[in-house]
Amino acid sequence: MYTVHLVIAARPNIMKVAPVYHALSCKENFSVTLLHTGQHYDPCLSDQLLAELSLPAPQHNFAVGSGSHAHQTAGVLTAYEDFLQETKPDICIVAGDVNSTLACALAAVKLHIPVAHIESGLRSRDRTMPEEINRILTDQLASILWSPSADADANLRSEGIPPEKISRVGNCMIDSLVHLLPSIRKRAAWKSYAARPQSYSVVTLHRPANVDSPQRLYNIIKGLCSLADETQIIFPVHPRTVESLKRLNYHKLLSSHPSIVLIAPLGYLDFLSLVESAATIITDSGGIQEETSYLGIPCLTLRPNTERPITCTMGTNQLVEPNQLPEIYAQTIATTRSAPPKIPLWDGNAGIRIAQDLQNRLDSGIAI
């Protein structure tokens, strides 16, 4: 029997981990322990997402909570190390690029427990982003690197990762989307906001580079208000963004526009229901770039770079600056929407490939 620790932390991790949990649970020779670090833990939203993805409650929650990067990383590192002193698995699986990802990987390898990384090889080439540091270091620590795309493989090879450690498996977040798409389409969440399909845009913002900079945030708001003269905007506002809007007295700039609807963050199904029927998405999120590419929905990403360039070269994503929003939005709306692009291995079966790859490696001892 192989014992596995499967780590979740922030909400995007849950979507990435769910397909792997279900695929491993179908194998009789795996015992999977689901761990939550509590890095971004809202009981209501977290419990709702676990239920939507048919995941059990985590067996353990370290309840680390928010804090500076150093405090959060250190809190997860010490909490997981203490847990590992009591129970050592055959392998620790981490996902994505949050602080918990790096902290759990570091705690495991220090105790000679191999680490596998879901979503290996993504690179923005921007080391001012904490997530980029987490990605690079976690990939250097991992014994198994499960990548979503060919460009990610190339990144890993260029950093000296032995090819035998890398397995291209596809995109686990797309697995969760594919699995839940029928339920998502039944929600019709747009009805709650007096909207019509294909007649509104959805906005999400949360990255410090966008919401902590007074001038950049003002420029974004200016661009959104200009767009709202042409289309309804539905904006689920992240808690960090709410704080910035209030601190800078920008909140009324948005709330006073009759075509901008500010709402609280939504659950996974309701949010993707909004996205699936939108004309465009304006975001700084990484995962939304992938989901919109799968769905064939135009995505305007308010960032100078992306760790997911395949969403630009093969998907529906464009990188834009705030002052470009009105022009690029107009061009996007004027373009006839084509069938969703097909990105290799983004087919809903990444979790199954990961389970089989892990089975093969543990049975043979390859790269462990």
Short mmCIF file of C-alpha atoms in Angstrom, two decimals:
data_model
loop_
_atom_site.label_atom_id
_atom_site.label_comp_id
_atom_site.label_asym_id
_atom_site.label_seq_id
_atom_site.Cartn_x
_atom_site.Cartn_y
_atom_site.Cartn_z
CA MET A 1 0.00 0.00 0.00
CA TYR A 2 1.40 3.39 -1.03
CA THR A 3 0.66 6.29 1.32
CA VAL A 4 0.21 9.76 -0.16
CA HIS A 5 -0.13 13.22 1.35
CA LEU A 6 -2.13 15.48 -0.97
CA VAL A 7 -1.81 19.14 0.02
CA ILE A 8 -4.33 21.94 -0.59
CA ALA A 9 -4.03 25.55 0.50
CA ALA A 10 -5.71 28.24 -1.61
CA ARG A 11 -8.93 27.71 -3.60
CA PRO A 12 -7.17 27.14 -6.97
CA ASN A 13 -5.21 24.29 -5.37
CA ILE A 14 -8.45 22.49 -4.61
CA MET A 15 -9.47 22.49 -8.28
CA LYS A 16 -6.05 21.14 -9.27
CA VAL A 17 -5.92 18.46 -6.58
CA ALA A 18 -9.48 17.12 -6.89
CA PRO A 19 -8.92 15.08 -10.10
CA VAL A 20 -5.77 13.54 -8.62
CA TYR A 21 -7.53 12.64 -5.39
CA HIS A 22 -10.35 10.90 -7.24
CA ALA A 23 -8.01 9.06 -9.62
CA LEU A 24 -5.76 7.79 -6.81
CA SER A 25 -8.75 6.83 -4.67
CA CYS A 26 -9.87 4.48 -7.44
CA LYS A 27 -6.65 2.51 -7.08
CA GLU A 28 -6.72 -0.18 -4.40
CA ASN A 29 -3.03 0.17 -3.52
CA PHE A 30 -3.11 3.88 -2.60
CA SER A 31 -4.05 5.44 0.73
CA VAL A 32 -4.53 9.20 0.30
CA THR A 33 -4.52 11.72 3.14
CA LEU A 34 -5.94 15.13 2.18
CA LEU A 35 -4.25 17.98 4.07
CA HIS A 36 -5.31 21.65 4.20
CA THR A 37 -2.71 24.19 5.31
CA GLY A 38 -5.33 26.85 5.98
CA GLN A 39 -3.34 29.41 3.99
CA HIS A 40 -6.48 30.96 2.45
CA TYR A 41 -9.26 29.48 4.47
CA ASP A 42 -12.81 30.76 4.41
CA PRO A 43 -14.91 27.99 5.98
CA CYS A 44 -18.00 28.72 3.89
CA LEU A 45 -16.26 29.05 0.51
CA SER A 46 -13.80 26.24 1.18
CA ASP A 47 -16.44 23.78 2.39
CA GLN A 48 -18.67 24.71 -0.56
CA LEU A 49 -15.86 24.10 -3.06
CA LEU A 50 -14.94 20.77 -1.49
CA ALA A 51 -18.56 19.69 -1.79
CA GLU A 52 -18.84 20.89 -5.40
CA LEU A 53 -15.75 18.85 -6.30
CA SER A 54 -16.96 15.79 -4.33
CA LEU A 55 -13.97 15.94 -1.99
CA PRO A 56 -14.13 14.89 1.65
CA ALA A 57 -13.26 17.26 4.46
CA PRO A 58 -9.45 17.33 4.83
CA GLN A 59 -8.21 14.91 7.47
CA HIS A 60 -6.04 17.69 8.90
CA ASN A 61 -6.07 21.49 8.73
CA PHE A 62 -2.99 23.36 9.94
CA ALA A 63 -5.01 26.63 10.15
CA VAL A 64 -1.99 28.78 9.35
CA GLY A 65 -4.06 31.70 8.09
CA SER A 66 -2.86 34.85 6.39
CA GLY A 67 0.30 36.86 7.07
CA SER A 68 3.47 38.02 5.39
CA HIS A 69 5.15 35.67 2.92
CA ALA A 70 7.82 34.78 5.48
CA HIS A 71 5.42 34.20 8.37
CA GLN A 72 3.03 32.17 6.24
CA THR A 73 5.76 30.03 4.70
CA ALA A 74 7.38 29.46 8.08
CA GLY A 75 4.04 28.60 9.68
CA VAL A 76 3.23 25.95 7.09
CA LEU A 77 6.81 24.63 7.12
CA THR A 78 6.85 24.02 10.87
CA ALA A 79 3.26 22.73 11.04
CA TYR A 80 3.81 20.21 8.26
CA GLU A 81 7.19 19.14 9.63
CA ASP A 82 5.55 18.41 13.00
CA PHE A 83 2.88 16.37 11.23
CA LEU A 84 5.50 14.44 9.25
CA GLN A 85 7.23 13.45 12.47
CA GLU A 86 4.08 11.51 13.33
CA THR A 87 3.29 10.03 9.91
CA LYS A 88 5.67 9.74 6.97
CA PRO A 89 4.06 9.07 3.59
CA ASP A 90 5.68 7.44 0.60
CA ILE A 91 5.22 10.72 -1.29
CA CYS A 92 3.97 14.27 -0.77
CA ILE A 93 2.02 15.84 -3.65
CA VAL A 94 1.80 19.63 -3.88
CA ALA A 95 0.13 21.79 -6.52
CA GLY A 96 0.55 25.23 -8.01
CA ASP A 97 2.64 28.09 -6.71
CA VAL A 98 1.35 29.38 -3.37
CA ASN A 99 3.51 29.69 -0.25
CA SER A 100 2.16 26.40 1.11
CA THR A 101 3.38 24.61 -2.02
CA LEU A 102 6.99 25.53 -1.37
CA ALA A 103 6.75 25.14 2.41
CA CYS A 104 5.36 21.59 2.28
CA ALA A 105 7.85 20.58 -0.40
CA LEU A 106 10.72 21.87 1.71
CA ALA A 107 9.50 20.16 4.88
CA ALA A 108 9.14 16.84 3.05
CA VAL A 109 12.49 16.76 1.26
CA LYS A 110 14.34 17.74 4.45
CA LEU A 111 12.93 14.53 5.94
CA HIS A 112 13.86 12.54 2.80
CA ILE A 113 10.26 12.21 1.63
CA PRO A 114 9.94 12.57 -2.16
CA VAL A 115 7.78 15.36 -3.55
CA ALA A 116 5.65 15.44 -6.71
CA HIS A 117 4.56 18.79 -8.15
CA ILE A 118 1.32 19.29 -10.07
CA GLU A 119 1.61 22.12 -12.63
CA SER A 120 5.39 22.08 -12.90
CA GLY A 121 7.33 24.25 -15.29
CA LEU A 122 5.15 27.36 -15.51
CA ARG A 123 7.32 30.48 -15.77
CA SER A 124 6.49 34.17 -16.11
CA ARG A 125 10.18 35.24 -16.09
CA ASP A 126 9.13 37.84 -13.49
CA ARG A 127 10.88 37.25 -10.18
CA THR A 128 9.11 40.19 -8.54
CA MET A 129 6.14 37.80 -8.30
CA PRO A 130 6.29 35.65 -5.14
CA GLU A 131 4.59 32.86 -7.08
CA GLU A 132 7.49 32.70 -9.54
CA ILE A 133 9.97 32.10 -6.72
CA ASN A 134 7.71 29.38 -5.30
CA ARG A 135 7.43 27.66 -8.70
CA ILE A 136 11.17 27.63 -9.39
CA LEU A 137 12.18 26.37 -5.96
CA THR A 138 9.44 23.74 -5.75
CA ASP A 139 10.46 22.33 -9.13
CA GLN A 140 14.07 22.09 -7.96
CA LEU A 141 12.97 20.16 -4.88
CA ALA A 142 10.55 17.78 -6.61
CA SER A 143 11.35 14.22 -7.63
CA ILE A 144 8.37 14.05 -10.01
CA LEU A 145 7.33 17.03 -12.11
CA TRP A 146 3.90 16.83 -13.76
CA SER A 147 3.69 19.51 -16.43
CA PRO A 148 0.64 20.82 -18.31
CA SER A 149 2.24 21.68 -21.67
CA ALA A 150 5.28 21.47 -23.93
CA ASP A 151 6.53 24.96 -23.05
CA ALA A 152 6.57 23.97 -19.37
CA ASP A 153 8.69 20.91 -20.25
CA ALA A 154 11.15 23.17 -22.08
CA ASN A 155 11.39 25.49 -19.08
CA LEU A 156 12.23 22.60 -16.78
CA ARG A 157 14.88 21.18 -19.11
CA SER A 158 16.49 24.62 -19.45
CA GLU A 159 16.81 24.74 -15.64
CA GLY A 160 18.66 21.44 -15.55
CA ILE A 161 15.81 19.15 -14.47
CA PRO A 162 16.60 15.60 -15.67
CA PRO A 163 14.10 14.60 -18.39
CA GLU A 164 13.20 11.36 -16.63
CA LYS A 165 11.68 13.36 -13.76
CA ILE A 166 9.26 15.19 -16.08
CA SER A 167 5.90 13.82 -17.22
CA ARG A 168 3.58 15.92 -19.36
CA VAL A 169 0.09 15.04 -18.15
CA GLY A 170 -2.16 17.96 -19.12
CA ASN A 171 -4.09 20.42 -16.99
CA CYS A 172 -5.81 19.29 -13.79
CA MET A 173 -7.81 22.51 -13.49
CA ILE A 174 -9.38 21.72 -16.85
CA ASP A 175 -10.27 18.27 -15.48
CA SER A 176 -12.39 19.91 -12.78
CA LEU A 177 -13.99 22.24 -15.31
CA VAL A 178 -14.85 19.39 -17.69
CA HIS A 179 -16.30 17.30 -14.88
CA LEU A 180 -18.54 20.10 -13.62
CA LEU A 181 -19.46 21.79 -16.89
CA PRO A 182 -22.99 20.31 -17.04
CA SER A 183 -23.69 21.62 -13.52
CA ILE A 184 -22.11 24.97 -14.38
CA ARG A 185 -24.38 25.42 -17.38
CA LYS A 186 -27.48 24.68 -15.31
CA ARG A 187 -26.72 27.49 -12.85
CA ALA A 188 -27.41 30.43 -15.22
CA ALA A 189 -25.84 32.73 -12.62
CA TRP A 190 -26.12 35.73 -14.95
CA LYS A 191 -29.88 35.84 -14.28
CA SER A 192 -29.18 37.12 -10.76
CA TYR A 193 -27.71 40.32 -12.19
CA ALA A 194 -30.32 41.17 -14.85
CA ALA A 195 -27.78 40.26 -17.52
CA ARG A 196 -28.12 38.52 -20.86
CA PRO A 197 -25.68 35.89 -22.20
CA GLN A 198 -22.89 37.33 -24.34
CA SER A 199 -23.87 40.90 -23.35
CA TYR A 200 -21.70 41.43 -20.27
CA SER A 201 -18.08 41.16 -19.15
CA VAL A 202 -16.71 39.64 -15.95
CA VAL A 203 -13.83 41.28 -14.08
CA THR A 204 -11.53 39.82 -11.42
CA LEU A 205 -8.55 41.59 -9.85
CA HIS A 206 -6.40 40.55 -6.92
CA ARG A 207 -2.69 40.74 -7.73
CA PRO A 208 -0.68 43.20 -5.63
CA ALA A 209 0.90 44.76 -8.73
CA ASN A 210 -2.57 45.83 -9.85
CA VAL A 211 -4.50 46.56 -6.66
CA ASP A 212 -1.77 47.88 -4.32
CA SER A 213 -0.44 50.52 -6.74
CA PRO A 214 -2.63 53.66 -6.53
CA GLN A 215 -1.82 54.83 -10.05
CA ARG A 216 -2.18 51.48 -11.75
CA LEU A 217 -5.42 50.71 -9.93
CA TYR A 218 -6.77 54.14 -10.91
CA ASN A 219 -5.83 53.47 -14.55
CA ILE A 220 -7.61 50.11 -14.42
CA ILE A 221 -10.73 51.69 -12.94
CA LYS A 222 -10.64 54.38 -15.60
CA GLY A 223 -10.46 51.69 -18.30
CA LEU A 224 -13.29 49.69 -16.73
CA CYS A 225 -15.54 52.75 -16.50
CA SER A 226 -14.88 53.42 -20.16
CA LEU A 227 -15.85 49.83 -21.02
CA ALA A 228 -18.96 50.08 -18.88
CA ASP A 229 -20.24 52.77 -21.23
CA GLU A 230 -20.47 49.97 -23.81
CA THR A 231 -21.21 46.82 -21.81
CA GLN A 232 -22.42 45.68 -18.42
CA ILE A 233 -19.58 44.67 -16.09
CA ILE A 234 -20.03 42.14 -13.29
CA PHE A 235 -17.15 42.40 -10.84
CA PRO A 236 -16.79 39.87 -7.96
CA VAL A 237 -14.43 41.88 -5.77
CA HIS A 238 -11.59 40.08 -3.99
CA PRO A 239 -11.11 41.04 -0.29
CA ARG A 240 -7.66 42.50 -1.03
CA THR A 241 -9.15 44.64 -3.79
CA VAL A 242 -11.98 45.82 -1.52
CA GLU A 243 -9.40 47.02 1.01
CA SER A 244 -7.46 48.94 -1.65
CA LEU A 245 -10.58 50.53 -3.14
CA LYS A 246 -11.65 51.75 0.29
CA ARG A 247 -8.21 52.87 1.40
CA LEU A 248 -7.69 54.91 -1.78
CA ASN A 249 -11.26 56.22 -1.92
CA TYR A 250 -11.72 54.60 -5.34
CA HIS A 251 -14.76 52.50 -4.47
CA LYS A 252 -17.30 55.14 -5.54
CA LEU A 253 -15.62 55.50 -8.93
CA LEU A 254 -16.88 51.99 -9.69
CA SER A 255 -20.05 51.78 -7.64
CA SER A 256 -21.44 55.03 -9.08
CA HIS A 257 -21.41 53.70 -12.65
CA PRO A 258 -24.85 52.27 -13.50
CA SER A 259 -23.41 49.46 -15.65
CA ILE A 260 -20.87 48.17 -13.11
CA VAL A 261 -22.19 45.56 -10.67
CA LEU A 262 -19.92 44.98 -7.69
CA ILE A 263 -20.56 41.69 -5.90
CA ALA A 264 -18.95 39.50 -3.27
CA PRO A 265 -16.71 36.60 -4.38
CA LEU A 266 -18.70 33.67 -5.75
CA GLY A 267 -18.49 29.93 -5.36
CA TYR A 268 -16.77 27.91 -8.09
CA LEU A 269 -19.92 26.83 -9.95
CA ASP A 270 -21.61 30.22 -9.88
CA PHE A 271 -18.47 32.04 -10.94
CA LEU A 272 -17.81 29.75 -13.89
CA SER A 273 -21.47 29.99 -14.86
CA LEU A 274 -20.95 33.76 -15.16
CA VAL A 275 -17.74 33.24 -17.11
CA GLU A 276 -19.19 30.66 -19.49
CA SER A 277 -21.92 33.06 -20.69
CA ALA A 278 -19.82 36.25 -20.77
CA ALA A 279 -18.72 38.16 -23.85
CA THR A 280 -15.25 38.75 -22.41
CA ILE A 281 -13.29 38.25 -19.22
CA ILE A 282 -10.94 40.88 -17.80
CA THR A 283 -8.65 39.46 -15.14
CA ASP A 284 -5.20 39.15 -13.60
CA SER A 285 -5.78 35.54 -12.51
CA GLY A 286 -3.70 32.65 -13.81
CA GLY A 287 -6.32 29.91 -13.72
CA ILE A 288 -8.97 31.98 -15.49
CA GLN A 289 -6.63 32.33 -18.46
CA GLU A 290 -6.76 28.53 -18.77
CA GLU A 291 -10.48 28.12 -18.19
CA THR A 292 -11.40 30.78 -20.76
CA SER A 293 -9.06 29.22 -23.31
CA TYR A 294 -10.78 25.86 -22.88
CA LEU A 295 -14.21 27.47 -23.15
CA GLY A 296 -13.25 29.67 -26.11
CA ILE A 297 -14.06 32.93 -24.32
CA PRO A 298 -11.89 36.02 -24.98
CA CYS A 299 -9.73 36.85 -21.98
CA LEU A 300 -7.96 40.20 -21.48
CA THR A 301 -5.26 39.76 -18.84
CA LEU A 302 -4.10 42.91 -17.05
CA ARG A 303 -0.51 41.84 -16.68
CA PRO A 304 2.75 42.47 -18.59
CA ASN A 305 3.55 38.73 -18.56
CA THR A 306 2.04 35.34 -17.93
CA GLU A 307 3.33 32.00 -16.69
CA ARG A 308 0.80 30.43 -19.05
CA PRO A 309 1.93 31.67 -22.50
CA ILE A 310 0.20 28.75 -24.19
CA THR A 311 -3.09 30.52 -23.41
CA CYS A 312 -1.87 33.36 -25.67
CA THR A 313 -0.30 31.27 -28.44
CA MET A 314 -2.95 28.54 -28.60
CA GLY A 315 -5.80 29.90 -26.48
CA THR A 316 -7.98 33.00 -26.23
CA ASN A 317 -5.83 35.10 -23.90
CA GLN A 318 -4.28 38.53 -24.58
CA LEU A 319 -2.00 40.53 -22.29
CA VAL A 320 -3.15 44.15 -22.08
CA GLU A 321 -2.30 47.36 -20.27
CA PRO A 322 -5.08 49.38 -18.63
CA ASN A 323 -4.95 52.13 -21.26
CA GLN A 324 -5.44 49.50 -23.99
CA LEU A 325 -8.65 48.07 -22.54
CA PRO A 326 -11.22 50.06 -24.58
CA GLU A 327 -9.45 49.53 -27.90
CA ILE A 328 -8.70 45.82 -27.45
CA TYR A 329 -12.16 45.17 -26.04
CA ALA A 330 -13.72 46.76 -29.14
CA GLN A 331 -11.50 44.66 -31.41
CA THR A 332 -12.38 41.51 -29.47
CA ILE A 333 -16.12 42.10 -29.60
CA ALA A 334 -15.94 42.83 -33.32
CA THR A 335 -14.24 39.49 -33.99
CA THR A 336 -16.49 36.50 -34.63
CA ARG A 337 -15.97 33.94 -31.91
CA SER A 338 -14.61 30.67 -33.27
CA ALA A 339 -14.73 27.17 -31.84
CA PRO A 340 -12.73 26.73 -28.63
CA PRO A 341 -9.07 25.94 -29.32
CA LYS A 342 -7.75 22.47 -28.64
CA ILE A 343 -4.67 22.52 -26.43
CA PRO A 344 -2.98 19.09 -26.32
CA LEU A 345 -3.86 16.98 -23.25
CA TRP A 346 -6.28 19.60 -21.87
CA ASP A 347 -9.01 17.02 -22.16
CA GLY A 348 -10.23 16.22 -18.66
CA ASN A 349 -7.93 13.23 -18.11
CA ALA A 350 -4.85 14.77 -16.46
CA GLY A 351 -5.70 13.31 -13.05
CA ILE A 352 -5.92 9.81 -14.50
CA ARG A 353 -2.53 10.25 -16.20
CA ILE A 354 -0.99 11.47 -12.94
CA ALA A 355 -2.32 8.47 -11.01
CA GLN A 356 -0.97 6.03 -13.59
CA ASP A 357 2.39 7.81 -13.81
CA LEU A 358 2.75 7.74 -10.03
CA GLN A 359 1.80 4.06 -9.95
CA ASN A 360 4.42 3.25 -12.58
CA ARG A 361 7.13 5.28 -10.85
CA LEU A 362 6.50 3.88 -7.38
CA ASP A 363 6.35 0.32 -8.70
CA SER A 364 9.62 0.71 -10.59
CA GLY A 365 11.44 3.24 -8.39
CA ILE A 366 11.93 5.62 -11.32
CA ALA A 367 12.90 9.16 -10.26
CA ILE A 368 11.88 8.63 -6.64
#
